[in-house]
């Protein structure tokens, strides 16, 4: 979308033509006409304002929708074209420093056929990620982000990891700012990973080693981690910052079936130029397997939201997008932030079993300690899964016994929200039942 200044004297058509010419050929005025004629046919044709896939449409006031076609061969996915396109979109592709008539440029959508085709054949699919943890079609990935972010001694940090591992979680990962700054740090966390995978024999649990800021040899780090972990998948955390995509690619080169978890740190900051859907798909294409995509609707954990009609449209759109991430973008999206113990069962019913539930505060702030918090969350999920396996409709989902509900209230001060009542009061019956038929089918 192109937004012009209110006092713009330039015509929108002229601005759009100049913008297109800048993207495809540079500053058009600097080229002689005979030099333009020597350009490749696809670029020369794209400069022609008459072609249909370069268009400008007035929306309202000084806002215009525009569409520009770029030849895909200049952005080859298998040779770094994805990074080149991202750098260009964030950088100078839509910059016209001398044109003061432009107020803002927003890129809302990018259609990239090569990327869509590549995602369809992605090897490490959400299904394979779940298989690595030996989860059936009703069990979500349960993750814990270690809190506090900073300041814990190595002993306290590892003790927290072990307590949560014993409680039944699948992934334990350091929070964003817990990064590795030296080879010594790397060795310690690889040792954590080798110990965590052995703690719980009833389920698969992995420690996600954070290589987001690691400046050593990625291949050697992954190989060392692979030799040390004797059970379950290799899990690595790479939060998406300015220098992350090459790290993601390096991890997958070293071990193609390594599972990469991520929090997209810069996604919101670049959203005006890089649409969220494109950014998610590029990260998935390069190797991200589990990621928080944003757009999760955090409901207050109280009775007011038994009738939360003002939020239902947003909630329904969010549920659809999460399913689309799994089906089309080929990564496991996570719910994180605002996951109080009383809401875990409800979120499981609304978003389904294919997502990841990454819990921090509901575990760490439990009044009876970390292990009690992890056990409580794990017990809630186990109850929810058991109910769903025996139900054909949301109407058949029972509430937990009084002991579990009392534990939620006593240990966390959060209120257990009854999924069946929430779904009924907010008229989500058909959506919920139809989604569950899809989520638990072999075709999803």
Short mmCIF file of C-alpha atoms in Angstrom, two decimals:
data_model
loop_
_atom_site.label_atom_id
_atom_site.label_comp_id
_atom_site.label_asym_id
_atom_site.label_seq_id
_atom_site.Cartn_x
_atom_site.Cartn_y
_atom_site.Cartn_z
CA UNK A 1 0.00 0.00 0.00
CA UNK A 2 1.22 3.47 -0.88
CA UNK A 3 0.27 6.37 1.38
CA UNK A 4 0.92 9.89 0.09
CA UNK A 5 1.23 13.16 1.96
CA UNK A 6 -1.99 15.17 2.08
CA UNK A 7 -0.37 18.11 0.37
CA UNK A 8 1.15 16.04 -2.41
CA UNK A 9 1.32 17.86 -5.73
CA UNK A 10 2.59 14.85 -7.67
CA UNK A 11 0.19 12.45 -9.31
CA UNK A 12 -0.03 8.94 -7.86
CA UNK A 13 0.60 7.46 -11.33
CA UNK A 14 3.88 9.33 -11.70
CA UNK A 15 5.03 8.27 -8.24
CA UNK A 16 4.13 4.65 -8.92
CA UNK A 17 5.95 4.66 -12.26
CA UNK A 18 9.02 6.16 -10.65
CA UNK A 19 8.85 3.59 -7.85
CA UNK A 20 8.62 0.69 -10.30
CA UNK A 21 11.47 2.05 -12.40
CA UNK A 22 13.65 2.47 -9.32
CA UNK A 23 13.00 -1.14 -8.25
CA UNK A 24 13.67 -2.68 -11.66
CA UNK A 25 16.23 -0.45 -13.33
CA UNK A 26 17.54 2.03 -10.79
CA UNK A 27 17.10 5.76 -11.22
CA UNK A 28 15.45 5.75 -14.65
CA UNK A 29 16.63 9.22 -15.55
CA UNK A 30 20.26 8.10 -15.39
CA UNK A 31 19.78 5.69 -18.32
CA UNK A 32 19.66 6.63 -21.95
CA UNK A 33 16.77 5.17 -23.95
CA UNK A 34 19.06 2.98 -26.03
CA UNK A 35 20.52 1.45 -22.85
CA UNK A 36 17.05 0.54 -21.60
CA UNK A 37 16.50 -1.30 -24.87
CA UNK A 38 19.45 -3.60 -24.05
CA UNK A 39 17.87 -4.91 -20.84
CA UNK A 40 16.45 -8.43 -20.71
CA UNK A 41 12.92 -8.79 -22.07
CA UNK A 42 11.33 -9.53 -18.68
CA UNK A 43 12.77 -6.37 -17.10
CA UNK A 44 12.07 -4.17 -20.09
CA UNK A 45 8.49 -5.43 -20.28
CA UNK A 46 8.02 -4.94 -16.55
CA UNK A 47 8.92 -1.26 -16.98
CA UNK A 48 5.96 -0.86 -19.32
CA UNK A 49 3.13 0.66 -17.25
CA UNK A 50 0.56 -0.98 -19.53
CA UNK A 51 1.20 -4.56 -18.41
CA UNK A 52 -1.51 -5.98 -16.18
CA UNK A 53 0.58 -7.32 -13.29
CA UNK A 54 1.97 -3.90 -12.50
CA UNK A 55 -1.02 -1.93 -11.33
CA UNK A 56 -2.10 0.93 -9.12
CA UNK A 57 -5.57 1.20 -7.58
CA UNK A 58 -6.98 4.02 -5.49
CA UNK A 59 -8.39 2.92 -2.10
CA UNK A 60 -9.36 6.09 -0.25
CA UNK A 61 -8.04 9.60 0.32
CA UNK A 62 -4.29 9.42 -0.32
CA UNK A 63 -4.02 5.63 -0.01
CA UNK A 64 -3.35 3.40 -3.01
CA UNK A 65 -2.97 -0.31 -3.52
CA UNK A 66 -0.10 -1.23 -5.85
CA UNK A 67 1.23 -4.44 -7.33
CA UNK A 68 4.65 -4.95 -8.91
CA UNK A 69 5.89 -8.09 -10.63
CA UNK A 70 9.54 -9.06 -10.14
CA UNK A 71 11.17 -11.75 -12.29
CA UNK A 72 11.74 -14.73 -9.99
CA UNK A 73 14.96 -15.76 -11.70
CA UNK A 74 16.74 -12.85 -10.05
CA UNK A 75 15.92 -14.30 -6.62
CA UNK A 76 16.85 -18.01 -6.84
CA UNK A 77 15.89 -19.70 -3.58
CA UNK A 78 18.65 -22.29 -3.73
CA UNK A 79 21.36 -19.66 -4.19
CA UNK A 80 20.56 -17.07 -1.55
CA UNK A 81 17.74 -15.32 -3.38
CA UNK A 82 15.60 -15.36 -0.25
CA UNK A 83 18.15 -13.34 1.73
CA UNK A 84 18.66 -11.02 -1.22
CA UNK A 85 14.92 -10.31 -1.43
CA UNK A 86 14.60 -9.71 2.32
CA UNK A 87 17.60 -7.36 2.35
CA UNK A 88 16.21 -5.46 -0.63
CA UNK A 89 12.69 -5.13 0.78
CA UNK A 90 13.98 -3.88 4.13
CA UNK A 91 16.64 -1.75 2.45
CA UNK A 92 16.41 0.36 -0.69
CA UNK A 93 13.88 -1.45 -2.88
CA UNK A 94 11.06 0.92 -1.93
CA UNK A 95 13.15 3.96 -1.00
CA UNK A 96 12.78 7.17 -2.97
CA UNK A 97 14.73 9.64 -0.88
CA UNK A 98 14.10 12.56 -3.22
CA UNK A 99 10.33 12.09 -3.37
CA UNK A 100 8.79 13.87 -0.38
CA UNK A 101 5.28 13.06 -1.60
CA UNK A 102 5.48 9.52 -0.18
CA UNK A 103 4.45 9.27 3.47
CA UNK A 104 4.56 5.49 3.93
CA UNK A 105 4.89 2.28 1.97
CA UNK A 106 3.46 -0.95 3.38
CA UNK A 107 4.05 -4.34 1.79
CA UNK A 108 0.98 -6.40 2.69
CA UNK A 109 1.51 -9.56 0.64
CA UNK A 110 4.12 -11.31 -1.47
CA UNK A 111 3.17 -14.13 -3.85
CA UNK A 112 6.18 -16.35 -4.53
CA UNK A 113 5.41 -19.55 -6.40
CA UNK A 114 8.90 -21.06 -6.00
CA UNK A 115 8.69 -20.64 -2.22
CA UNK A 116 5.24 -22.24 -2.07
CA UNK A 117 6.45 -25.23 -4.09
CA UNK A 118 9.53 -25.62 -1.90
CA UNK A 119 7.46 -25.66 1.29
CA UNK A 120 5.28 -28.44 -0.12
CA UNK A 121 8.34 -30.73 -0.27
CA UNK A 122 9.95 -29.63 3.00
CA UNK A 123 11.53 -32.69 4.64
CA UNK A 124 11.17 -31.82 8.32
CA UNK A 125 7.39 -31.37 8.51
CA UNK A 126 5.36 -30.72 11.68
CA UNK A 127 4.31 -34.37 11.57
CA UNK A 128 7.94 -35.53 11.62
CA UNK A 129 8.69 -33.12 14.45
CA UNK A 130 5.91 -34.70 16.50
CA UNK A 131 7.10 -38.19 15.55
CA UNK A 132 10.53 -37.32 16.94
CA UNK A 133 8.89 -36.87 20.36
CA UNK A 134 6.73 -39.98 19.89
CA UNK A 135 3.49 -38.00 20.19
CA UNK A 136 0.20 -39.27 18.85
CA UNK A 137 -2.31 -37.12 16.98
CA UNK A 138 -3.92 -35.88 20.21
CA UNK A 139 -0.78 -34.82 22.09
CA UNK A 140 0.62 -31.29 21.76
CA UNK A 141 4.31 -30.49 22.12
CA UNK A 142 4.79 -29.16 25.65
CA UNK A 143 7.65 -26.72 26.08
CA UNK A 144 9.13 -24.67 28.93
CA UNK A 145 11.09 -21.43 28.61
CA UNK A 146 13.42 -21.20 31.58
CA UNK A 147 12.83 -18.17 33.79
CA UNK A 148 14.30 -15.88 34.98
CA UNK A 149 15.96 -14.90 31.71
CA UNK A 150 19.16 -13.76 33.38
CA UNK A 151 21.00 -14.10 36.68
CA UNK A 152 20.59 -17.77 37.57
CA UNK A 153 23.75 -19.67 38.50
CA UNK A 154 24.55 -22.69 36.35
CA UNK A 155 23.54 -25.00 39.19
CA UNK A 156 20.16 -23.30 39.76
CA UNK A 157 19.54 -23.12 36.03
CA UNK A 158 20.18 -26.81 35.47
CA UNK A 159 18.15 -27.77 38.55
CA UNK A 160 15.16 -25.95 37.02
CA UNK A 161 15.63 -27.82 33.77
CA UNK A 162 15.71 -31.19 35.55
CA UNK A 163 12.60 -30.45 37.62
CA UNK A 164 10.56 -29.63 34.52
CA UNK A 165 11.95 -32.61 32.61
CA UNK A 166 10.74 -34.95 35.35
CA UNK A 167 7.23 -33.50 35.09
CA UNK A 168 6.61 -34.57 31.50
CA UNK A 169 7.62 -31.66 29.24
CA UNK A 170 9.02 -32.34 25.75
CA UNK A 171 11.26 -29.32 25.20
CA UNK A 172 13.13 -27.18 27.69
CA UNK A 173 14.75 -24.10 26.24
CA UNK A 174 16.58 -21.04 27.51
CA UNK A 175 14.68 -17.82 27.17
CA UNK A 176 15.72 -15.28 24.56
CA UNK A 177 18.52 -13.57 26.46
CA UNK A 178 20.19 -16.72 27.77
CA UNK A 179 22.84 -16.96 25.06
CA UNK A 180 26.14 -18.79 24.69
CA UNK A 181 29.13 -16.47 24.66
CA UNK A 182 32.04 -18.94 24.65
CA UNK A 183 33.08 -22.53 23.91
CA UNK A 184 32.92 -23.14 27.66
CA UNK A 185 29.24 -22.09 27.67
CA UNK A 186 28.57 -24.35 24.70
CA UNK A 187 30.13 -27.36 26.42
CA UNK A 188 28.07 -26.76 29.57
CA UNK A 189 24.80 -26.61 27.66
CA UNK A 190 25.65 -29.66 25.60
CA UNK A 191 26.22 -31.45 28.91
CA UNK A 192 22.78 -30.17 30.04
CA UNK A 193 21.25 -31.63 26.89
CA UNK A 194 22.94 -35.00 27.37
CA UNK A 195 21.63 -35.22 30.95
CA UNK A 196 18.11 -33.96 30.25
CA UNK A 197 17.38 -36.60 27.62
CA UNK A 198 18.11 -39.35 30.18
CA UNK A 199 16.00 -38.05 33.07
CA UNK A 200 12.53 -39.14 31.99
CA UNK A 201 12.05 -42.56 30.40
CA UNK A 202 8.26 -42.36 29.99
CA UNK A 203 8.40 -39.64 27.38
CA UNK A 204 10.91 -37.88 25.13
CA UNK A 205 12.39 -34.70 26.57
CA UNK A 206 15.04 -32.55 24.90
CA UNK A 207 17.02 -29.49 25.93
CA UNK A 208 17.24 -26.84 23.21
CA UNK A 209 20.80 -25.47 23.00
CA UNK A 210 20.73 -21.78 22.13
CA UNK A 211 23.01 -21.03 19.17
CA UNK A 212 21.37 -17.67 18.39
CA UNK A 213 24.54 -15.72 19.11
CA UNK A 214 27.16 -18.48 18.90
CA UNK A 215 30.17 -17.34 16.86
CA UNK A 216 32.10 -20.59 16.75
CA UNK A 217 31.89 -23.29 14.11
CA UNK A 218 28.19 -24.21 13.83
CA UNK A 219 28.86 -27.53 12.11
CA UNK A 220 31.25 -28.65 14.83
CA UNK A 221 28.86 -27.50 17.57
CA UNK A 222 26.00 -29.51 16.07
CA UNK A 223 28.20 -32.57 15.62
CA UNK A 224 29.37 -32.34 19.25
CA UNK A 225 25.77 -32.04 20.44
CA UNK A 226 24.72 -35.01 18.28
CA UNK A 227 27.42 -37.21 19.80
CA UNK A 228 26.36 -36.27 23.33
CA UNK A 229 22.58 -36.76 23.11
CA UNK A 230 21.82 -40.46 23.38
CA UNK A 231 18.02 -40.37 23.25
CA UNK A 232 15.47 -38.34 21.33
CA UNK A 233 15.93 -35.57 18.77
CA UNK A 234 18.62 -32.90 18.58
CA UNK A 235 16.93 -29.59 19.40
CA UNK A 236 18.56 -26.20 18.81
CA UNK A 237 17.24 -22.71 19.49
CA UNK A 238 17.96 -19.90 17.04
CA UNK A 239 15.99 -16.73 17.68
CA UNK A 240 15.51 -14.74 14.50
CA UNK A 241 17.66 -11.63 14.59
CA UNK A 242 19.76 -9.77 12.04
CA UNK A 243 22.26 -12.57 11.59
CA UNK A 244 20.21 -15.71 12.02
CA UNK A 245 19.30 -17.24 8.66
CA UNK A 246 22.84 -18.37 7.88
CA UNK A 247 22.95 -20.06 11.31
CA UNK A 248 19.66 -21.86 10.58
CA UNK A 249 21.01 -23.07 7.23
CA UNK A 250 24.29 -24.16 8.82
CA UNK A 251 22.47 -26.25 11.45
CA UNK A 252 20.42 -28.03 8.79
CA UNK A 253 23.54 -28.63 6.69
CA UNK A 254 25.21 -30.25 9.69
CA UNK A 255 22.14 -32.32 10.67
CA UNK A 256 19.08 -32.18 8.41
CA UNK A 257 16.72 -33.66 11.01
CA UNK A 258 17.76 -31.37 13.85
CA UNK A 259 14.71 -29.56 15.24
CA UNK A 260 15.11 -25.77 15.38
CA UNK A 261 12.97 -23.67 17.72
CA UNK A 262 12.76 -19.91 17.30
CA UNK A 263 11.31 -16.67 18.55
CA UNK A 264 11.26 -14.11 15.68
CA UNK A 265 12.83 -11.14 17.46
CA UNK A 266 12.83 -8.69 14.54
CA UNK A 267 9.57 -9.72 12.88
CA UNK A 268 7.44 -6.89 14.24
CA UNK A 269 10.10 -4.27 13.54
CA UNK A 270 10.25 -5.08 9.83
CA UNK A 271 6.55 -5.83 9.33
CA UNK A 272 5.88 -2.67 7.27
CA UNK A 273 8.19 -3.95 4.54
CA UNK A 274 8.17 -7.75 5.07
CA UNK A 275 4.72 -9.32 5.53
CA UNK A 276 4.50 -11.69 8.47
CA UNK A 277 3.36 -14.58 6.28
CA UNK A 278 6.36 -14.20 3.96
CA UNK A 279 8.78 -13.97 6.89
CA UNK A 280 7.31 -17.08 8.53
CA UNK A 281 7.49 -19.04 5.28
CA UNK A 282 11.08 -18.01 4.57
CA UNK A 283 12.15 -19.06 8.06
CA UNK A 284 10.33 -22.37 7.66
CA UNK A 285 11.89 -22.91 4.22
CA UNK A 286 15.35 -22.34 5.66
CA UNK A 287 14.83 -24.78 8.52
CA UNK A 288 12.78 -23.38 11.43
CA UNK A 289 10.55 -26.17 12.76
CA UNK A 290 8.90 -24.71 15.87
CA UNK A 291 8.20 -20.99 16.14
CA UNK A 292 5.99 -18.40 17.80
CA UNK A 293 4.30 -16.69 14.83
CA UNK A 294 2.40 -14.00 16.72
CA UNK A 295 -1.34 -13.52 16.46
CA UNK A 296 -2.16 -15.71 19.45
CA UNK A 297 -5.20 -14.36 21.31
CA UNK A 298 -4.41 -14.28 25.03
CA UNK A 299 -7.71 -14.46 26.91
CA UNK A 300 -7.98 -13.19 30.50
CA UNK A 301 -8.35 -16.16 32.82
CA UNK A 302 -11.63 -15.19 34.39
CA UNK A 303 -15.34 -15.76 33.99
CA UNK A 304 -15.88 -12.61 31.90
CA UNK A 305 -14.67 -14.50 28.86
CA UNK A 306 -17.38 -17.12 29.03
CA UNK A 307 -19.17 -14.54 26.90
CA UNK A 308 -16.38 -12.81 25.01
CA UNK A 309 -18.19 -11.98 21.79
CA UNK A 310 -16.09 -8.86 21.16
CA UNK A 311 -13.00 -11.05 20.74
CA UNK A 312 -14.43 -14.03 18.87
CA UNK A 313 -13.78 -12.81 15.31
CA UNK A 314 -10.16 -12.17 16.19
CA UNK A 315 -9.95 -15.51 17.97
CA UNK A 316 -11.45 -17.43 15.03
CA UNK A 317 -9.00 -15.78 12.61
CA UNK A 318 -6.12 -16.65 14.91
CA UNK A 319 -7.14 -20.32 15.09
CA UNK A 320 -7.36 -20.46 11.29
CA UNK A 321 -3.91 -18.90 10.90
CA UNK A 322 -2.35 -21.37 13.33
CA UNK A 323 -3.78 -24.27 11.34
CA UNK A 324 -2.49 -22.67 8.15
CA UNK A 325 1.03 -22.44 9.61
CA UNK A 326 0.99 -26.20 10.12
CA UNK A 327 -0.68 -27.18 6.86
CA UNK A 328 0.84 -24.69 4.40
CA UNK A 329 3.87 -23.02 5.98
CA UNK A 330 5.11 -26.36 7.37
CA UNK A 331 6.17 -25.40 10.89
CA UNK A 332 4.73 -26.02 14.34
CA UNK A 333 3.36 -22.74 15.74
CA UNK A 334 3.51 -22.17 19.48
CA UNK A 335 1.21 -20.55 21.98
CA UNK A 336 3.23 -18.60 24.50
CA UNK A 337 2.66 -15.68 26.85
CA UNK A 338 -0.58 -15.55 28.83
CA UNK A 339 -0.88 -19.32 29.26
CA UNK A 340 -2.18 -19.45 32.81
CA UNK A 341 -2.88 -22.90 34.23
CA UNK A 342 -6.63 -22.31 34.20
CA UNK A 343 -6.63 -21.59 30.46
CA UNK A 344 -4.46 -24.47 29.24
CA UNK A 345 -7.36 -26.89 28.68
CA UNK A 346 -9.36 -24.20 26.85
CA UNK A 347 -6.48 -23.32 24.54
CA UNK A 348 -5.96 -27.00 23.76
CA UNK A 349 -9.61 -27.28 22.71
CA UNK A 350 -9.54 -24.05 20.66
CA UNK A 351 -6.16 -24.35 18.90
CA UNK A 352 -5.90 -28.12 18.73
CA UNK A 353 -3.23 -30.76 19.36
CA UNK A 354 -0.84 -29.88 16.54
CA UNK A 355 0.45 -26.67 18.13
CA UNK A 356 3.17 -26.30 20.73
CA UNK A 357 2.28 -25.03 24.20
CA UNK A 358 5.35 -23.17 25.48
CA UNK A 359 4.78 -22.24 29.09
CA UNK A 360 6.90 -20.03 31.30
CA UNK A 361 5.14 -18.12 34.04
CA UNK A 362 2.50 -20.75 34.82
CA UNK A 363 5.35 -23.10 35.74
CA UNK A 364 7.81 -20.68 37.36
CA UNK A 365 5.31 -18.79 39.54
CA UNK A 366 3.56 -21.78 41.04
CA UNK A 367 3.26 -21.27 44.81
CA UNK A 368 4.57 -24.77 45.53
CA UNK A 369 7.65 -24.44 43.38
CA UNK A 370 8.80 -25.11 39.86
CA UNK A 371 8.34 -28.87 39.76
CA UNK A 372 4.81 -28.52 41.17
CA UNK A 373 4.04 -25.94 38.48
CA UNK A 374 5.34 -28.19 35.71
CA UNK A 375 3.48 -31.19 37.11
CA UNK A 376 0.23 -29.24 37.32
CA UNK A 377 0.48 -28.08 33.70
CA UNK A 378 1.39 -31.57 32.56
CA UNK A 379 -1.56 -33.08 34.48
CA UNK A 380 -3.95 -30.60 32.84
CA UNK A 381 -2.71 -31.52 29.37
CA UNK A 382 -2.87 -35.24 30.12
CA UNK A 383 -6.48 -34.84 31.27
CA UNK A 384 -7.36 -32.81 28.16
CA UNK A 385 -5.80 -35.40 25.84
CA UNK A 386 -7.60 -38.27 27.57
CA UNK A 387 -10.92 -36.47 27.23
CA UNK A 388 -10.41 -35.75 23.54
CA UNK A 389 -9.47 -39.33 22.70
CA UNK A 390 -12.89 -40.45 23.96
CA UNK A 391 -14.98 -37.60 22.55
CA UNK A 392 -16.58 -37.04 19.16
CA UNK A 393 -17.80 -33.54 20.02
CA UNK A 394 -16.92 -30.66 22.33
CA UNK A 395 -20.15 -31.46 24.22
CA UNK A 396 -18.59 -34.68 25.52
CA UNK A 397 -15.58 -32.95 27.09
CA UNK A 398 -15.86 -33.28 30.87
CA UNK A 399 -14.33 -31.03 33.49
CA UNK A 400 -11.48 -32.28 35.70
CA UNK A 401 -12.16 -33.73 39.10
CA UNK A 402 -12.45 -31.31 41.99
CA UNK A 403 -8.91 -32.06 43.15
CA UNK A 404 -7.30 -30.79 39.94
CA UNK A 405 -9.49 -27.68 39.88
CA UNK A 406 -8.60 -26.97 43.51
CA UNK A 407 -4.90 -27.35 42.70
CA UNK A 408 -5.21 -24.80 39.89
CA UNK A 409 -6.86 -22.28 42.21
CA UNK A 410 -4.65 -22.93 45.25
CA UNK A 411 -1.29 -23.07 43.46
CA UNK A 412 -1.75 -20.35 40.84
CA UNK A 413 -4.70 -18.11 41.76
CA UNK A 414 -6.02 -18.60 38.23
CA UNK A 415 -9.55 -19.72 37.44
CA UNK A 416 -10.24 -22.92 35.51
CA UNK A 417 -12.26 -21.94 32.45
CA UNK A 418 -14.57 -24.76 31.38
CA UNK A 419 -13.96 -25.30 27.63
CA UNK A 420 -17.45 -26.64 26.91
CA UNK A 421 -19.13 -23.58 28.42
CA UNK A 422 -16.79 -21.11 26.72
CA UNK A 423 -17.33 -22.76 23.32
CA UNK A 424 -21.11 -22.80 23.75
CA UNK A 425 -21.48 -19.23 25.05
CA UNK A 426 -19.31 -17.86 22.26
CA UNK A 427 -20.99 -19.88 19.49
CA UNK A 428 -17.84 -21.76 18.52
CA UNK A 429 -19.49 -25.19 18.45
CA UNK A 430 -19.34 -25.84 14.69
CA UNK A 431 -15.87 -24.35 14.32
CA UNK A 432 -14.47 -26.44 17.15
CA UNK A 433 -16.02 -29.75 16.11
CA UNK A 434 -15.08 -29.35 12.44
CA UNK A 435 -11.52 -28.34 13.34
CA UNK A 436 -11.04 -31.40 15.53
CA UNK A 437 -12.18 -33.69 12.73
CA UNK A 438 -9.51 -32.15 10.52
CA UNK A 439 -6.76 -32.01 13.16
CA UNK A 440 -7.05 -35.67 14.07
CA UNK A 441 -7.44 -36.96 10.52
CA UNK A 442 -4.49 -38.54 8.73
CA UNK A 443 -4.83 -36.03 5.89
CA UNK A 444 -3.97 -32.97 8.00
#
